[in-house]
JSON list of C-alpha atoms in Angstrom, two decimals:
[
{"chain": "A", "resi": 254, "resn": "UNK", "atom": "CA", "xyz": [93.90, 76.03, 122.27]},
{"chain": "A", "resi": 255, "resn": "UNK", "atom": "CA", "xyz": [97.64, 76.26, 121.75]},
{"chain": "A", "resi": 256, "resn": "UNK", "atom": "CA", "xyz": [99.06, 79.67, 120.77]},
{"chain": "A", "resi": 257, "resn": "UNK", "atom": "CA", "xyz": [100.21, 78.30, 117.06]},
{"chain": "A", "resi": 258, "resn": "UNK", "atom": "CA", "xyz": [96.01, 78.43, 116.58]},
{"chain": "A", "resi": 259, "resn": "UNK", "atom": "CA", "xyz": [95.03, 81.32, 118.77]},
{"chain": "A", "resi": 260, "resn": "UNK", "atom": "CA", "xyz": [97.55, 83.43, 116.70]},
{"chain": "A", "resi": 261, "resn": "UNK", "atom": "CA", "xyz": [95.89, 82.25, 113.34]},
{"chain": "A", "resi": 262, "resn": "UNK", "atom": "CA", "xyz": [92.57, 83.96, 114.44]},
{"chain": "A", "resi": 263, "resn": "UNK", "atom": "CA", "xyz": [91.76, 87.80, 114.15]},
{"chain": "A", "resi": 264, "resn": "UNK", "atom": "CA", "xyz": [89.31, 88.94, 116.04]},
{"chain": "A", "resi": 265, "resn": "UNK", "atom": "CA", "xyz": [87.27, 90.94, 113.42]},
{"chain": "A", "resi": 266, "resn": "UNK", "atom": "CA", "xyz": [83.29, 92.05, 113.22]},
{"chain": "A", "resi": 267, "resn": "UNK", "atom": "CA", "xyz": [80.95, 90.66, 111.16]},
{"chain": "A", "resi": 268, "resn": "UNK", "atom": "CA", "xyz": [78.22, 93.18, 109.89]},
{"chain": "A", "resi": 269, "resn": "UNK", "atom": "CA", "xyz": [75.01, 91.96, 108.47]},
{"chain": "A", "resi": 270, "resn": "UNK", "atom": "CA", "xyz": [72.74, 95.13, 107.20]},
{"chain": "A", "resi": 271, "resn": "UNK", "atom": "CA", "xyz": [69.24, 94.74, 106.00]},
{"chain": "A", "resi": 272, "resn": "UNK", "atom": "CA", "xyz": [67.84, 96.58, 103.03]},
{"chain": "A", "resi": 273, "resn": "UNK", "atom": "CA", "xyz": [64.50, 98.62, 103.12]},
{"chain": "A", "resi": 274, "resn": "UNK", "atom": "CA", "xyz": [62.01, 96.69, 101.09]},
{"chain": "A", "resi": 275, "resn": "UNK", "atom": "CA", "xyz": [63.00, 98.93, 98.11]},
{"chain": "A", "resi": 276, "resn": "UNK", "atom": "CA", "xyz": [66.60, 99.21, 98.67]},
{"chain": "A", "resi": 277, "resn": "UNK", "atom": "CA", "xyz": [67.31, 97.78, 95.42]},
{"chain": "A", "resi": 278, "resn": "UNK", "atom": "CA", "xyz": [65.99, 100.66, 93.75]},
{"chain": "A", "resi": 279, "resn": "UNK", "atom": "CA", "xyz": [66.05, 103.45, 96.52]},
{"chain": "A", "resi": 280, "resn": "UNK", "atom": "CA", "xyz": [69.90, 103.17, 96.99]},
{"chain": "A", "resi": 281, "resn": "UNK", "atom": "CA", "xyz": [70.66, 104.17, 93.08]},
{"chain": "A", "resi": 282, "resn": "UNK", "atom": "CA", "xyz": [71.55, 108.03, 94.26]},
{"chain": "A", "resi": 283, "resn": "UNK", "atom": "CA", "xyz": [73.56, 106.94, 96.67]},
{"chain": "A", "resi": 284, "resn": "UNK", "atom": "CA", "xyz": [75.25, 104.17, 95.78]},
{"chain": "A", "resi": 285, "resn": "UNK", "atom": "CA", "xyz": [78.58, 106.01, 94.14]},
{"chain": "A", "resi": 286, "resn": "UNK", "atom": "CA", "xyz": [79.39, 107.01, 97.38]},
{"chain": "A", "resi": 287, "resn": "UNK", "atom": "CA", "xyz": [78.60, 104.48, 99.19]},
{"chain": "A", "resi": 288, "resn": "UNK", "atom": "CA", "xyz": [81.02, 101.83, 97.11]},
{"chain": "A", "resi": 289, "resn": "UNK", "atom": "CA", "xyz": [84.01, 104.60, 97.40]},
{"chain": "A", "resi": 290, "resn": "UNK", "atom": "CA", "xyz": [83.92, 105.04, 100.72]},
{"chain": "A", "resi": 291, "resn": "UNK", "atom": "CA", "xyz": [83.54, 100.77, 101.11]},
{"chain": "A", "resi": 292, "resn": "UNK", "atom": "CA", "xyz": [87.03, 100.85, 98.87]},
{"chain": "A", "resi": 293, "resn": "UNK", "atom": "CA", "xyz": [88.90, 103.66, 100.59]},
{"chain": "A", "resi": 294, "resn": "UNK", "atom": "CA", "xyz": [88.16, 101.56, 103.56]},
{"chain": "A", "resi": 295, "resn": "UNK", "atom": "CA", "xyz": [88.99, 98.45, 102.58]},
{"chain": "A", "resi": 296, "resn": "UNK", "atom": "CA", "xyz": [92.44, 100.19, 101.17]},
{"chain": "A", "resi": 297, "resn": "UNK", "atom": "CA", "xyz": [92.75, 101.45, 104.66]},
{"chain": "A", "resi": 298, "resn": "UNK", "atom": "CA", "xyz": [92.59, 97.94, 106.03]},
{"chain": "A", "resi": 299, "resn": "UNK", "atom": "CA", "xyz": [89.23, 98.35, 107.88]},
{"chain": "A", "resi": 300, "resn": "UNK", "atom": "CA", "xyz": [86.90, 96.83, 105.87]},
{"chain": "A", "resi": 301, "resn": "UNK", "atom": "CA", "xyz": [88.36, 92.92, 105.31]},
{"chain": "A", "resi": 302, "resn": "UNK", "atom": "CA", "xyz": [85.55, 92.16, 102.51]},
{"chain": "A", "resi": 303, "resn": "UNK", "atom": "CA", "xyz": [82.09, 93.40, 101.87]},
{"chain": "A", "resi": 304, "resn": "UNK", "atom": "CA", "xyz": [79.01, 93.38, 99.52]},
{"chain": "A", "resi": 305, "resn": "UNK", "atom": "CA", "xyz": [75.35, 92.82, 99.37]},
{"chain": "A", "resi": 306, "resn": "UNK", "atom": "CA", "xyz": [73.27, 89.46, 98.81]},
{"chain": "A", "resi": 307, "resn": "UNK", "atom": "CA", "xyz": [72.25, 89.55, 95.20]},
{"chain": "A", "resi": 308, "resn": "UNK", "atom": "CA", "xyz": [68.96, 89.64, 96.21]},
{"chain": "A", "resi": 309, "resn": "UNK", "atom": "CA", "xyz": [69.92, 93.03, 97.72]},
{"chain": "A", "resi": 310, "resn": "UNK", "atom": "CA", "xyz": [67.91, 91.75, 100.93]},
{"chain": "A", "resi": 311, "resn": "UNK", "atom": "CA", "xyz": [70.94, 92.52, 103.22]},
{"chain": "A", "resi": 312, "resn": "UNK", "atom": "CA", "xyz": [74.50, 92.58, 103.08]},
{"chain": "A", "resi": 313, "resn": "UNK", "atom": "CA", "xyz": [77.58, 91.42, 104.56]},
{"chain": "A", "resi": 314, "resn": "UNK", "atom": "CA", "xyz": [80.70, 93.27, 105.43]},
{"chain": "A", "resi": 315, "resn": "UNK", "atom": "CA", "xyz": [84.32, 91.91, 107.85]},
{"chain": "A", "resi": 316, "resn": "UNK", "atom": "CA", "xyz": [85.15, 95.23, 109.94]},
{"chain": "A", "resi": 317, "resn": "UNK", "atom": "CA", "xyz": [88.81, 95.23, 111.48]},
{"chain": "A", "resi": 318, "resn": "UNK", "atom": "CA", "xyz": [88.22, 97.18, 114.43]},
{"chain": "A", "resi": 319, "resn": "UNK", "atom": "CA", "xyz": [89.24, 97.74, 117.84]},
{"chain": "A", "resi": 320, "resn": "UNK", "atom": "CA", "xyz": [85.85, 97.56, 119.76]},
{"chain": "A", "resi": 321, "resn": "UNK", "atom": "CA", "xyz": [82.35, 97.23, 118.96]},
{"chain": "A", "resi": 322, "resn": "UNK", "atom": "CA", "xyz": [81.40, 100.85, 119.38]},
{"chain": "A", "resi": 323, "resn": "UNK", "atom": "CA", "xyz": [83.58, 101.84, 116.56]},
{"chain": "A", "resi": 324, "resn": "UNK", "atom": "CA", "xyz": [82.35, 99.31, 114.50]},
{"chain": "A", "resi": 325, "resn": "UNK", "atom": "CA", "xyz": [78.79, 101.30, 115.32]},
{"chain": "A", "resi": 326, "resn": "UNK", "atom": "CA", "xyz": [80.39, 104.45, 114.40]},
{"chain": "A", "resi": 327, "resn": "UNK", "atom": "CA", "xyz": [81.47, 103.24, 110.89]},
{"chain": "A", "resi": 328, "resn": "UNK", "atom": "CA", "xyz": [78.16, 101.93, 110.19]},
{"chain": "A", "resi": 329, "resn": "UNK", "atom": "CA", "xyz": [76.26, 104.91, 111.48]},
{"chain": "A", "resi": 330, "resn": "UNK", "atom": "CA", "xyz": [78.07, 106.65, 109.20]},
{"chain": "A", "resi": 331, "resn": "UNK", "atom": "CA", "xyz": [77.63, 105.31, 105.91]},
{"chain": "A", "resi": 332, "resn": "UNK", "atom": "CA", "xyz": [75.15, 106.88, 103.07]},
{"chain": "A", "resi": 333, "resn": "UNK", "atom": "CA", "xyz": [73.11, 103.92, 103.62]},
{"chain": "A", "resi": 334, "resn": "UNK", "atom": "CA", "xyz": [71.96, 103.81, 106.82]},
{"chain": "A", "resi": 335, "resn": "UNK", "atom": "CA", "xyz": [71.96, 107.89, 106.93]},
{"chain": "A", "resi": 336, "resn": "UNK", "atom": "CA", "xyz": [69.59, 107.88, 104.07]},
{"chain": "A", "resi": 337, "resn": "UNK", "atom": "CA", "xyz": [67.39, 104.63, 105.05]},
{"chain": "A", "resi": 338, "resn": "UNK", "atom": "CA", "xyz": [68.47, 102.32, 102.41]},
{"chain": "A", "resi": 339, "resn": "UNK", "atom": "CA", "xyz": [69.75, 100.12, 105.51]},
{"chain": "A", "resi": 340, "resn": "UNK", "atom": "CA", "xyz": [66.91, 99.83, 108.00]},
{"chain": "A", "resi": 341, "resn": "UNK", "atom": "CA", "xyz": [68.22, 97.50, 110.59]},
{"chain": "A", "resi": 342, "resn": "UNK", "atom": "CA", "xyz": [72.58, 96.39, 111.82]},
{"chain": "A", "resi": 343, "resn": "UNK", "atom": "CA", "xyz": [73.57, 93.36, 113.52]},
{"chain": "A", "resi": 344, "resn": "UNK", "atom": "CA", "xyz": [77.23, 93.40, 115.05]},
{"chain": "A", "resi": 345, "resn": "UNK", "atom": "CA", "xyz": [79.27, 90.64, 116.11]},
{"chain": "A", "resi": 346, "resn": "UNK", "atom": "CA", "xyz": [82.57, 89.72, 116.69]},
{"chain": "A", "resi": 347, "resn": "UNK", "atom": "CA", "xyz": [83.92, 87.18, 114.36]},
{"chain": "A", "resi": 348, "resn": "UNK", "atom": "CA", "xyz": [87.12, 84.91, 114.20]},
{"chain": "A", "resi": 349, "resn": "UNK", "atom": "CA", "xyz": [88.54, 85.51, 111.29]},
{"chain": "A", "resi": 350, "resn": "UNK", "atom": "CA", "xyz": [91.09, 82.75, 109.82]},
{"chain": "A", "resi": 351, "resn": "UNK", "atom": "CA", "xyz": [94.37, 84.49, 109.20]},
{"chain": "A", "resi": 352, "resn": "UNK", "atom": "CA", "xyz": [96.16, 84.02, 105.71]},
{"chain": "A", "resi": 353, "resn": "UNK", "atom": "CA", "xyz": [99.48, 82.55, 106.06]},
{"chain": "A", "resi": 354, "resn": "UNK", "atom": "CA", "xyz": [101.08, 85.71, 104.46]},
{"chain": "A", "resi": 355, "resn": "UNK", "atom": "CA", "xyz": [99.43, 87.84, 107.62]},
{"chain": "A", "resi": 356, "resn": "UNK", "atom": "CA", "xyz": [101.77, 86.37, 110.05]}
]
Protein backbone atom coordinates (compact mmCIF):
# COMPACT_ATOMS: atom_id res chain seq x y z
CA UNK A 1 0.00 0.00 0.00
CA UNK A 2 1.51 3.32 -1.03
CA UNK A 3 1.42 6.15 1.52
CA UNK A 4 -1.16 8.38 -0.79
CA UNK A 5 -3.75 5.31 0.54
CA UNK A 6 -2.38 4.51 3.94
CA UNK A 7 -2.82 8.28 4.76
CA UNK A 8 -6.57 8.17 3.55
CA UNK A 9 -7.35 5.61 6.37
CA UNK A 10 -8.00 6.47 10.15
CA UNK A 11 -7.66 4.02 12.31
CA UNK A 12 -10.95 4.38 14.33
CA UNK A 13 -13.19 1.72 16.56
CA UNK A 14 -16.17 0.35 15.61
CA UNK A 15 -18.67 -0.30 18.56
CA UNK A 16 -21.55 -2.60 18.15
CA UNK A 17 -23.80 -2.65 21.59
CA UNK A 18 -26.65 -4.99 22.08
CA UNK A 19 -29.91 -4.01 23.68
CA UNK A 20 -31.56 -5.97 26.63
CA UNK A 21 -34.61 -7.66 25.23
CA UNK A 22 -36.62 -4.62 26.46
CA UNK A 23 -34.26 -1.92 25.72
CA UNK A 24 -36.68 -0.28 23.56
CA UNK A 25 -38.78 0.51 26.36
CA UNK A 26 -36.37 0.21 29.45
CA UNK A 27 -33.97 2.95 28.08
CA UNK A 28 -36.91 5.81 28.06
CA UNK A 29 -35.42 7.34 31.61
CA UNK A 30 -32.32 7.37 30.42
CA UNK A 31 -32.21 8.15 27.14
CA UNK A 32 -31.88 12.26 27.54
CA UNK A 33 -28.69 11.69 28.82
CA UNK A 34 -27.56 9.27 27.03
CA UNK A 35 -28.08 11.25 23.43
CA UNK A 36 -26.28 14.49 25.14
CA UNK A 37 -23.48 12.97 26.20
CA UNK A 38 -23.36 10.94 22.40
CA UNK A 39 -23.46 14.84 20.99
CA UNK A 40 -21.01 16.50 23.35
CA UNK A 41 -18.87 13.71 22.16
CA UNK A 42 -19.28 13.73 18.81
CA UNK A 43 -18.68 17.79 19.12
CA UNK A 44 -15.54 16.79 20.84
CA UNK A 45 -14.46 14.73 17.86
CA UNK A 46 -14.63 11.30 19.62
CA UNK A 47 -17.56 9.88 18.56
CA UNK A 48 -17.30 9.91 14.35
CA UNK A 49 -21.16 8.76 14.00
CA UNK A 50 -23.49 6.77 16.10
CA UNK A 51 -27.11 5.45 16.61
CA UNK A 52 -29.15 2.41 17.18
CA UNK A 53 -30.72 -0.18 14.59
CA UNK A 54 -34.33 0.79 14.32
CA UNK A 55 -35.18 -2.28 15.60
CA UNK A 56 -33.38 -1.03 18.75
CA UNK A 57 -31.68 -4.66 18.77
CA UNK A 58 -28.15 -3.08 18.97
CA UNK A 59 -26.42 -0.16 17.90
CA UNK A 60 -23.56 1.15 16.14
CA UNK A 61 -21.18 3.88 17.07
CA UNK A 62 -17.24 5.10 15.12
CA UNK A 63 -15.01 5.93 18.35
CA UNK A 64 -11.79 8.09 17.50
CA UNK A 65 -9.57 6.89 20.05
CA UNK A 66 -6.12 6.24 20.88
CA UNK A 67 -6.24 2.55 22.11
CA UNK A 68 -8.75 0.03 22.74
CA UNK A 69 -8.87 0.37 26.48
CA UNK A 70 -10.14 3.83 26.22
CA UNK A 71 -12.55 2.95 23.86
CA UNK A 72 -13.70 0.43 26.97
CA UNK A 73 -13.64 3.28 29.24
CA UNK A 74 -16.08 5.41 27.14
CA UNK A 75 -18.40 2.65 26.80
CA UNK A 76 -18.28 1.58 30.41
CA UNK A 77 -19.28 4.76 31.06
CA UNK A 78 -22.32 5.53 29.33
CA UNK A 79 -26.03 5.50 31.04
CA UNK A 80 -26.63 2.54 29.01
CA UNK A 81 -24.50 0.03 29.85
CA UNK A 82 -24.40 1.44 33.69
CA UNK A 83 -28.07 0.94 33.88
CA UNK A 84 -28.38 -2.45 31.70
CA UNK A 85 -30.08 -1.14 28.73
CA UNK A 86 -26.79 -2.41 26.85
CA UNK A 87 -26.13 -5.99 27.92
CA UNK A 88 -23.25 -7.05 25.81
CA UNK A 89 -19.94 -4.58 23.66
CA UNK A 90 -17.98 -5.70 20.84
CA UNK A 91 -14.77 -3.52 20.03
CA UNK A 92 -12.82 -3.40 17.01
CA UNK A 93 -10.61 -1.39 15.25
CA UNK A 94 -11.90 -0.09 12.02
CA UNK A 95 -10.38 1.72 8.89
CA UNK A 96 -12.12 4.49 8.48
CA UNK A 97 -12.07 6.25 4.85
CA UNK A 98 -10.88 9.78 5.34
CA UNK A 99 -12.94 12.74 3.71
CA UNK A 100 -10.91 14.68 1.38
CA UNK A 101 -11.43 17.87 3.54
CA UNK A 102 -9.58 15.78 6.62
CA UNK A 103 -6.30 15.93 4.98
Amino acid sequence: MNSEVRGSIERVWHVEATYAPDGAEARMPFRAEHIARLQRLKAEGTVIEAGAFTDVSSTVMIIRALTEDEVWALARDDVYLRNGIWVEIRVRPFGRVRDQADD
